Amino acid sequence: MRYSGFRVIKEALTGHKGWTPAWRDPEPASQYDIVIVGGGGHGLATAHYLAKEFGQARVAVIEKGWIGGGNVGRNTTIIRSNYLLDANEPFYEFSLKLWEGLEQDINYNAMVSQRGILNLIHSDGQRDAFTRRGNAMILNGADADMLSTADIKKRYPFLNTDDARFPIKGGLAQHRGGTVRHDAVAWGYARSADSRGVDIIQNCEVTGFRIESGVCKGVETTRGFIGAGKVGCAVAGNSSRLMSLANMRLPIESHVLQAFVSEGLKPVLPGVITFGAGHFYCSQSDKGGLVFGGDIDGYNSYAQRGNLPAVEDVCEGAMAIFPMLGRARLLRMWGGIMDMSMDGSPIIDKTHIDGLYFNGGWCYGGFKATPASGFAFAHLLAKDAPHPTATAYRFDRFEKGLMIDEKGMGNQPNLH
Amino acid sequence: MIQKNRIEGGQIDRSATFKFTFDGKRYEGHAGDTLASALLANGVRLMGRSFKYHRPRGPLTAGSEEPNALVHLRVGARQEPNTRATTAELFHGLVATSQNRVGSLSFDLLAVNDRLSNFLTAGFYYKTFMWPKAFWERVYEPIIRRAAGLGALSLEDDPDVYDKGYLHCDLLVIGAGPAGLMAALTAARNGADVILADEDFRMGGRLNAETFAIDDASGADWATATVAELATLPNVRLMPRTTVIGAFDHGTYGAVERVSDHIATPLEGKPRQILWRIYTQKTVLAAGAIERPIAFNNNDRPGIMTASALRTYANRFGVAVGHRTAIFTNNDDGHRTAADLHAKGIKVIVIDPRPEAPRAMDYEVLAGAQVTDTMGRLGLTFAQVRLADGTERTIECGALGVSGGWNPNVHMTCHQRGRPVWNGELAAFVPAILPAGMTVAGAAMGDLSTAGALTGGARAARAALGLKGREAKMPIAEDAPVNITPFWYVEGASRAWLDQQNDVTVKDVKLSHQEGFRSVEHLKRYTTLGMATDQGKTSNMGGLAIMAELAGKTIPEVGTTMFRPPYTPVAIGALAGRHRGQDFHPKRLTPSHAWAQEQGAVFVEVGNWMRAQWFPRAGETTWRESVDREVLATRGSVGVCDVTTLGKIDVQGADAADFLNKIYCNGFAKLNVGKVRYGLMLREDGIAMDDGTAARLAEDHFVVTTTTANALPVYRHMEFVRQCLVPDMDVQLISTTEAWAQYAVAGPNARRVLEQIVDQDIGNDTFPFMACAEITVCGGLRARLFRISFSGELAYEIAVPTAYGDALIRRIMEAGAEFDITPYGTEALGVMRMEKGHAAGNELNGTTTAANLGMGRMVSTTKDSIGAVLSRREGLNKPDDLRAVGLKPVNPADKTPAGAHLMAATGPVDAAHDQGYVTSACYSPSLGHHIALAFLKDGDNRMGETMRLVSPLMGVDVAVEICSPHFVDPEGERLRA
Amino acid sequence: MIIDHPLLGPRDSSEFTYMGDARLLERPDPEGADAAAAFYEYAYLRDNPAGWHRELWFHEAGDRSWLVVTRNTMTHEISCVELARDVARAQRQSK
């Protein structure tokens, strides 16, 4: 079924009887060409691109719970491609370009809204670093713009520039950055993949990999064995747990990142803004809620919830730059499990086991990567070769000393 | 003013009359009223508009679970959006306005959305607005954004202050209803330290809203007496107006005390609210239960509310919402409301879908009947009822109380991801897996009778505290069983609201099911059911029940309710506390701060330190003038700079030298006493971590310096190595950064200045470059002297105990007066280190290796040190790796800005052809043109090459020449002079 | 969270800085034949269990001791807190 304004009107006039399920609820087949483990944003995107771009139809996505229940539905919905390193920037720029055409590609309005993202600058050293970054973005074909404090004040008149502990000295903007309705990304990719023949199998948990003579033949699940020519894992947050079933240890730790939303408010924030001297970033959803977050709590956790110190730290950051937010109320806080990798960058690679592929280590940057991650993973699965924008996301980069460390924090995952 | 709906009774203080306004209209209420009860007393039912369809709305509840009656409270900078009228305590002069409307509250232009509701069903926006492509952001989204949102922020800085506090107790009791009061009393009488917190301004919970007795007093009076007794006990802290917002790890609870929200403005020196972190051994959750509505067509009109809310308004606030009132209930508790209202002379009729509905009093009960629809544009006027025999009847009423049963308030039990379980008898979820240390009592546990709550509260306290011995005798109270037949929505209903705030109807849930969004999470996210500011406290169950019916499953098979902190929304200001403005972070001041202020220094933040950036003099109009002067004066004669902020770590013990050998990649074992050596530390991953000096003051005593920014991480790292990797070494560490005031005295006349201060001979022979010593100054004050130089000049760093820091800088300035000694700030410091080619934070950026920095040979291969092994990985030793180089502009007038990238002189300018980047740049007053430090691929072998330096971000594209980074005195003659 | 410091008693976790997997105590032999591989594993492959986890915390705003905390990553429950130096010494002696 094709979604359109005409369809909405027609259904409204005929009692909404024609709407059909957005995706089927099939029984798993005994064998697929490719099985994707993980019905989150990345897994579903992988399935969509496998079907649409790489002609793979015998594909299944298996999900232990409900699709979109992990980080794709728990993030703060920001998209951007403002990376420093050449190993990252082309990939995220590819992703941003895919976002720009997403709705037409999947016939689903995920509300891609290029409202712009602004990283505030508070020191000369930070300006130097952001200048280098902005140049790297432009040299990689992305957009970047250095704004003065006056420019920023025009967009955010209530920003604290009078009495700030860390005065605002400008900001690096990417006007093509923005936000996307996160759940809709999962649903849109799922619907599109399903319509192209992909089986989306919910409530099906992987309990093991069937590995024979070093070759992965499929997955054992709570709904029985599912055979596969290739198995691709995209379960960020739970990567270590899943891959331990194949006796793999990963350069990844699981950490909790909390996110917050305020009560609905009339529009005040035009775009995404990040504080450069504390842990706070914020945007306002189309519904009016301020969606904001900060740093990870900092300790390994699978609990999907955090603690007060991180909450207070984020709200202190909020009040530092927006003292007018004091009377806005925080409505809900929640936690997601982040795959914090050892250099802050992801992995999209084959494993040492034939037929077993891995996608993870997204730290807290996975959402914006969803389209490119899906595309690149589909490319790897279909062609056994990395996508040109994802060639550096290898397992062996740590052993070889080829880390992709945007922040320069080294092998300490909670600092990335 | 007439409070036309005010009736006798209640716990309001009629002797205190408060004037207030709503949407500019004046009203009166009494002390003890909420804004909602006062408006209802004045016959005002319409208080807001819904989110999507802008339907007219009045209060659904009398508590914090309210989805509808949200208003702007106060005006100006204190305006708070989305304040629940049902909890806002009335005060004299209160000003409230309605929100989320275009036009007036009674004539909202956006109510047109309601006419279009058939097009605006759940998730409609995912299916449209995709064509033409550009229109989403340019046309559709701006319209949606303007229409969305609820209340408005003032956009002015919040004028109030917020505090944070910490409390400890043996037992935290959440909720001061019968269960909570009895739990607190039981614990307190047994000597436990108790905190009793309740969100209401009046403790007592439902007892304040009921008419039944406890022993021979009214429930409300019993509550008052119990609170009075608790107030006399020294081991009890009563916290009314305090909402416990979340259950966090290890017995930590967050709570917000609303200190000043019940008065117009906070009293002098008082905060608006306090965020408490309560650390408790045990917790009794006695949060009560929340009545849930039944869905039927047009069940959202002002005047329709939960039956218990009607009862609360009548019993507690002395308000009859309507003088003709209908009750629609599937359980016996609804009849209690009818009885109470009837006793107050309100005309009541009960509609009960159960054929065996009880008939206790002489009001009409329509057994087996259902409300099918309602009428009234801005407020309820008639209810349409389908009788047991299928005939229809229209009932005139101004109020309709609805009861679908009670949901135990399990919110806080879910905060650590516990899920409640289904209890068929109550037709509700009850707590199951609890946060450690928590017990649940009373209605929150499903004990819905007063007697059950009292007993449950006492037992919970006894269990929590492990009390032995006989239970105290419980007061006598009603103990009615729950009698309910689950009934969720009226058959055939479509425009029947479940989530009133977000406008989610039964029809939306059906559509969600039809489209495959069938799990609770999908239902919630697709329809927005339960995502409103009440977190679905009154709506989630209805949605679940309908989904269960559609899926042919039981409710627990479909899923459970799930709540997240905070219990009710919390002001962001309260979570931030005093950390705003200048107080956002602490400021660290150097020992020369007062002196530097006297000199008119401009300060800059560095790692929370406030450091003098430059010292402007009269007549200087730009910072560059000051900085250039400071550099030239230092290089020409002598300058002084406070370098206290550099980290200082004392390393002592027999194995101190071996320890430093482990920490630094270069060797320290053979460093002579009285000597300083530059040291480079690597992280274990082989990347440069920090650099600095280590001075050997004795065989077993070193002083290590770190960069300002890394003082703490380096100390932490060194302690890690000491305690975890070399635990048997005889070595101790202590951070002494703040213990010593330290000044760099640099320039050709530096020695002549210091000779006047230092008690010992510091001639070049006795105290050469890289010497160090513990000395005395000014005739006996102990001090440390290091002959080290960051500027490249003859230079010393001199340290005295911090208490003498101010005196020393003044003494140095006196001694230097004859040489026109010039204080210099961090800018001049930076310029001089760049002129000298020293690396700093911009170069040691966490991705650079020793080799990148031109120090590859420093990494000893004859000893083990942290990071040595991994620094040998192939990826860190590529032939064309980045190398630190200097840059100068081909055209001396050009700038060479930091952050610019290097490209070959000819050829493409893009990432694929990137050759390196500028880390640090400045104007060199010594050379008369800009200079820069950069990392360049294979830089060592490209000296003299002309390249393009581009910064497309800033519109820079200049020719530069690659040169040695040692711009000034490359042979180092000055610093050895 | 509250960490029951073996010397100082219960302390709020905000006094501490977190590092992670306590295997970081077991630094490989830099002279070993497989030193390169061993250091790669040491530095990059950490335990990340969903359940009990032995991990390093630094009492930065306290006595500056490194602690080995045994904590459940599913529930955050803490079952054991030891001084890292004691653990490191014991590991050495058992070798």
XYZ file of N, CA and C in Angstrom, chain A residues 253-388:
408
model
N 32.199 -1.755 25.491
C 31.547 -1.854 26.799
C 30.120 -1.321 26.665
N 29.217 -1.812 27.510
C 27.832 -1.331 27.494
C 27.642 -0.306 28.608
N 27.212 0.863 28.220
C 27.012 1.941 29.195
C 25.609 2.506 29.066
N 25.143 3.102 30.165
C 23.820 3.706 30.117
C 23.954 5.178 29.763
N 23.122 5.592 28.825
C 22.991 7.016 28.493
C 21.546 7.404 28.774
N 21.376 8.421 29.561
C 20.017 8.868 29.860
C 19.601 9.966 28.888
N 18.319 10.025 28.646
C 17.773 11.095 27.823
C 16.521 11.605 28.514
N 16.118 12.797 28.125
C 15.069 13.493 28.865
C 14.136 14.212 27.904
N 12.901 14.340 28.339
C 11.980 15.169 27.562
C 11.184 16.026 28.540
N 10.926 17.235 28.143
C 10.137 18.137 28.981
C 8.669 18.004 28.625
N 7.828 18.639 29.390
C 6.426 18.780 29.009
C 6.360 19.543 27.682
N 5.252 19.416 27.009
C 5.071 20.120 25.751
C 5.075 21.632 25.963
N 5.781 22.329 25.078
C 5.896 23.787 25.193
C 5.753 24.400 23.810
N 5.260 25.608 23.763
C 5.211 26.314 22.479
C 6.644 26.499 21.978
N 6.849 26.566 20.656
C 8.206 26.542 20.101
C 9.115 27.639 20.668
N 10.291 27.224 21.138
C 11.308 28.178 21.589
C 12.664 27.909 20.956
N 12.961 26.637 20.693
C 14.279 26.312 20.144
C 14.147 25.984 18.660
N 14.765 26.803 17.805
C 14.628 26.522 16.371
C 15.396 25.287 15.922
N 16.537 25.003 16.530
C 17.339 23.871 16.063
C 17.943 23.103 17.218
N 18.960 22.332 16.888
C 19.666 21.565 17.910
C 20.832 22.415 18.412
N 21.025 22.456 19.699
C 22.121 23.256 20.242
C 22.866 22.438 21.286
N 24.184 22.528 21.274
C 24.972 21.794 22.260
C 25.866 22.755 23.019
N 25.964 22.516 24.310
C 26.773 23.327 25.222
C 28.196 22.783 25.154
N 29.162 23.672 25.004
C 30.532 23.205 24.858
C 31.326 23.159 26.139
N 30.744 23.596 27.241
C 31.498 23.617 28.504
C 30.788 22.810 29.580
N 29.884 21.977 29.164
C 29.165 21.115 30.096
C 28.467 20.057 29.281
N 27.682 19.243 29.946
C 27.028 18.148 29.244
C 25.559 18.462 29.043
N 25.259 19.071 27.924
C 23.858 19.387 27.640
C 23.705 19.654 26.150
N 22.718 18.993 25.568
C 22.313 19.341 24.223
C 20.810 19.232 24.172
N 20.205 19.951 23.241
C 18.750 20.061 23.300
C 18.183 20.392 21.934
N 17.000 19.871 21.699
C 16.224 20.332 20.551
C 14.766 20.289 20.981
N 13.894 20.785 20.145
C 12.479 20.752 20.496
C 11.739 19.959 19.441
N 10.949 19.007 19.901
C 10.251 18.144 18.947
C 9.068 18.886 18.339
N 8.534 18.308 17.272
C 7.372 18.915 16.646
C 6.190 18.977 17.604
N 6.158 18.064 18.560
C 5.079 18.086 19.549
C 5.288 19.152 20.612
N 6.492 19.680 20.694
C 6.741 20.758 21.646
C 7.602 20.381 22.829
N 7.889 19.100 22.985
C 8.740 18.688 24.104
C 10.196 19.041 23.831
N 10.879 19.530 24.841
C 12.318 19.722 24.716
C 12.954 18.360 24.914
N 13.709 17.932 23.934
C 14.359 16.623 24.005
C 15.819 16.895 24.300
N 16.312 16.387 25.413
C 17.679 16.765 25.769
C 18.427 15.647 26.452
N 19.734 15.835 26.511
C 20.590 14.814 27.100
C 21.945 15.398 27.408
N 22.833 14.521 27.812
C 24.175 14.965 28.161
C 25.140 13.818 28.069
N 25.818 13.561 29.152
C 26.857 12.551 29.143
C 26.292 11.215 29.620
N 27.023 10.141 29.296
C 26.657 8.853 29.861
C 26.893 8.879 31.369
N 26.210 7.974 32.081
C 26.427 7.903 33.524
C 27.874 7.524 33.830
N 28.460 6.684 32.992
C 29.893 6.456 33.104
C 30.309 5.097 33.618
N 29.353 4.229 33.928
C 29.705 2.900 34.405
C 29.007 1.861 33.536
N 29.599 0.669 33.450
C 28.977 -0.400 32.657
C 27.584 -0.692 33.196
N 26.639 -0.802 32.299
C 25.287 -1.098 32.757
C 24.440 -1.626 31.613
N 23.612 -2.579 31.948
C 22.582 -3.066 31.027
C 21.201 -2.743 31.575
N 21.129 -1.875 32.561
C 19.880 -1.702 33.296
C 18.893 -0.758 32.601
N 19.308 -0.081 31.561
C 18.416 0.859 30.854
C 17.812 1.898 31.794
N 18.572 2.285 32.773
C 18.154 3.385 33.639
C 19.405 3.950 34.279
N 19.333 5.199 34.660
C 20.509 5.833 35.236
C 20.227 6.365 36.622
N 21.066 7.286 37.050
C 20.955 7.809 38.390
C 20.940 9.334 38.398
N 20.643 9.880 39.576
C 20.450 11.324 39.692
C 21.671 12.173 39.331
N 22.904 11.779 39.688
C 24.006 12.684 39.381
C 24.059 13.083 37.908
N 23.818 12.128 37.021
C 23.850 12.462 35.594
C 22.673 13.369 35.230
N 21.529 13.133 35.851
C 20.341 13.967 35.589
C 20.627 15.406 36.001
N 21.175 15.549 37.187
C 21.440 16.897 37.698
C 22.508 17.587 36.848
N 23.518 16.825 36.456
C 24.588 17.386 35.636
C 24.015 17.966 34.340
N 23.109 17.235 33.725
C 22.513 17.694 32.467
C 21.667 18.950 32.711
N 20.877 18.945 33.780
C 20.007 20.097 34.030
C 20.819 21.330 34.435
N 21.958 21.108 35.077
C 22.844 22.235 35.378
C 23.353 22.849 34.074
N 23.694 21.990 33.137
C 24.112 22.490 31.820
C 22.997 23.271 31.153
N 21.775 22.768 31.284
C 20.618 23.442 30.690
C 20.473 24.846 31.260
N 20.564 24.950 32.576
C 20.379 26.253 33.206
C 21.560 27.184 32.953
N 22.726 26.599 32.696
C 23.899 27.433 32.437
C 23.721 28.229 31.157
N 23.140 27.611 30.138
C 23.002 28.376 28.887
C 21.587 28.912 28.679
N 20.595 28.244 29.254
C 19.214 28.706 29.085
C 18.556 28.935 30.449
N 18.888 30.005 31.143
C 18.295 30.199 32.477
C 16.776 30.400 32.426
N 16.233 30.521 31.221
C 14.769 30.650 31.129
C 14.083 29.284 31.203
N 14.872 28.214 31.248
C 14.264 26.883 31.313
C 13.915 26.461 32.733
N 14.224 27.312 33.715
C 14.040 26.910 35.107
C 12.647 26.428 35.428
N 11.649 27.021 34.773
C 10.271 26.692 35.130
C 9.646 25.703 34.146
N 10.423 25.288 33.153
C 9.966 24.177 32.307
C 10.169 22.900 33.100
N 9.290 21.959 32.910
C 9.404 20.750 33.723
C 9.892 19.568 32.914
N 10.789 18.829 33.525
C 11.256 17.575 32.963
C 10.149 16.545 33.166
N 9.721 15.952 32.059
C 8.575 15.046 32.130
C 8.986 13.599 32.327
N 10.019 13.179 31.606
C 10.365 11.766 31.623
C 11.855 11.608 31.439
N 12.440 10.642 32.119
C 13.838 10.316 31.879
C 13.916 8.817 31.588
N 14.824 8.447 30.717
C 14.940 7.028 30.414
C 16.390 6.750 30.036
N 16.730 5.494 29.981
C 18.107 5.129 29.666
C 18.157 4.162 28.507
N 19.198 4.275 27.733
C 19.469 3.302 26.675
C 20.833 2.698 26.928
N 21.047 1.528 26.361
C 22.362 0.888 26.527
C 23.202 1.197 25.304
N 24.338 1.817 25.553
C 25.218 2.216 24.461
C 26.341 1.202 24.318
N 26.622 0.845 23.071
C 27.829 0.090 22.743
C 28.984 1.076 22.727
N 29.662 1.266 23.863
C 30.779 2.220 23.848
C 32.033 1.483 23.369
N 32.525 1.894 22.213
C 33.685 1.201 21.666
C 34.960 1.826 22.219
N 36.073 1.174 21.923
C 37.342 1.565 22.540
C 37.959 2.809 21.919
N 37.448 3.241 20.781
C 37.951 4.500 20.232
C 36.811 5.454 19.890
N 35.608 5.081 20.277
C 34.468 5.969 20.041
C 33.885 5.845 18.648
N 34.409 4.941 17.837
C 33.887 4.777 16.475
C 33.362 3.359 16.295
N 32.508 3.165 15.293
C 31.814 1.888 15.153
C 32.634 0.819 14.433
N 32.042 -0.344 14.375
C 32.618 -1.475 13.641
C 31.544 -1.994 12.674
N 31.899 -2.100 11.414
C 31.046 -2.790 10.430
C 31.990 -3.725 9.690
N 31.956 -4.983 10.038
C 33.027 -5.847 9.540
C 32.577 -7.313 9.566
N 33.320 -8.116 8.809
C 33.194 -9.565 8.944
C 33.831 -9.971 10.263
N 33.391 -11.076 10.807
C 34.093 -11.618 11.963
C 35.081 -12.666 11.466
N 35.795 -13.284 12.383
C 36.730 -14.336 11.972
C 35.980 -15.617 11.614
N 34.671 -15.628 11.849
C 33.863 -16.805 11.505
C 33.187 -16.546 10.155
N 33.403 -17.409 9.221
C 32.803 -17.230 7.892
C 31.294 -17.147 8.012
N 30.711 -16.207 7.304
C 29.260 -16.108 7.304
C 28.695 -15.329 8.463
N 29.539 -14.888 9.378
C 29.048 -14.114 10.517
C 29.609 -12.699 10.430
N 28.712 -11.724 10.421
C 29.067 -10.324 10.204
C 28.589 -9.501 11.392
N 29.287 -8.406 11.601
C 28.979 -7.622 12.801
C 28.854 -6.135 12.484
N 27.901 -5.532 13.138
C 27.681 -4.084 13.030
C 27.386 -3.595 14.449
N 28.224 -2.728 15.001
C 27.985 -2.258 16.373
C 29.029 -1.253 16.799
N 29.059 -1.017 18.102
C 30.031 -0.062 18.633
C 29.696 1.373 18.309
N 28.414 1.689 18.280
C 28.007 3.023 17.819
C 28.097 4.105 18.875
N 28.508 3.725 20.062
C 28.553 4.697 21.157
C 27.189 5.404 21.225
N 27.156 6.713 21.457
C 25.818 7.304 21.449
C 25.546 8.049 20.147
N 26.219 7.602 19.064
C 26.014 8.272 17.786
C 25.298 7.423 16.778
N 24.636 6.376 17.229
C 24.100 5.409 16.287
C 22.914 5.888 15.483
N 22.098 6.751 16.069
C 20.861 7.096 15.376
C 21.131 7.789 14.053
N 21.991 8.798 14.093
C 22.250 9.569 12.877
C 22.878 8.701 11.793
N 23.515 7.605 12.237
C 24.195 6.728 11.287
C 23.253 5.714 10.650
N 22.015 5.649 11.127
C 21.136 4.547 10.735
C 21.120 4.261 9.227
N 20.846 5.257 8.376
C 20.768 4.907 6.949
C 22.100 4.402 6.395
N 23.187 5.105 6.696
C 24.482 4.695 6.135
C 24.926 3.370 6.725
N 24.639 3.170 8.005
C 25.005 1.906 8.625
C 24.275 0.763 7.942
N 22.977 0.955 7.703
C 22.204 -0.075 7.023
C 22.729 -0.314 5.609
N 23.005 0.790 4.919
C 23.485 0.678 3.540
C 24.837 -0.033 3.503
N 25.744 0.407 4.388
C 27.096 -0.157 4.376
C 27.078 -1.624 4.811
N 26.223 -1.937 5.774
C 26.154 -3.323 6.238
C 25.550 -4.205 5.146
N 24.538 -3.662 4.471
C 23.942 -4.406 3.350
C 24.991 -4.644 2.266
N 25.779 -3.621 2.006
C 26.851 -3.724 1.016
C 27.830 -4.843 1.404
N 28.226 -4.826 2.671
C 29.174 -5.834 3.148
C 28.572 -7.234 3.053
N 27.318 -7.341 3.452
C 26.674 -8.656 3.433
C 26.475 -9.154 2.002
N 26.101 -8.235 1.131
C 25.791 -8.653 -0.236
C 27.051 -8.895 -1.051
N 28.083 -8.073 -0.818
C 29.247 -8.121 -1.710
C 30.506 -8.625 -1.025
N 30.428 -8.872 0.271
C 31.605 -9.297 1.017
C 32.744 -8.290 0.924
N 32.403 -7.074 0.689
C 33.424 -6.018 0.645
C 32.841 -4.796 1.349
N 33.668 -4.063 2.061
C 33.126 -2.911 2.771
C 32.669 -1.816 1.819
N 31.655 -1.098 2.224
C 31.218 0.072 1.472
C 32.347 1.100 1.490
N 32.530 1.842 0.397
C 33.669 2.773 0.338
C 33.726 3.771 1.505
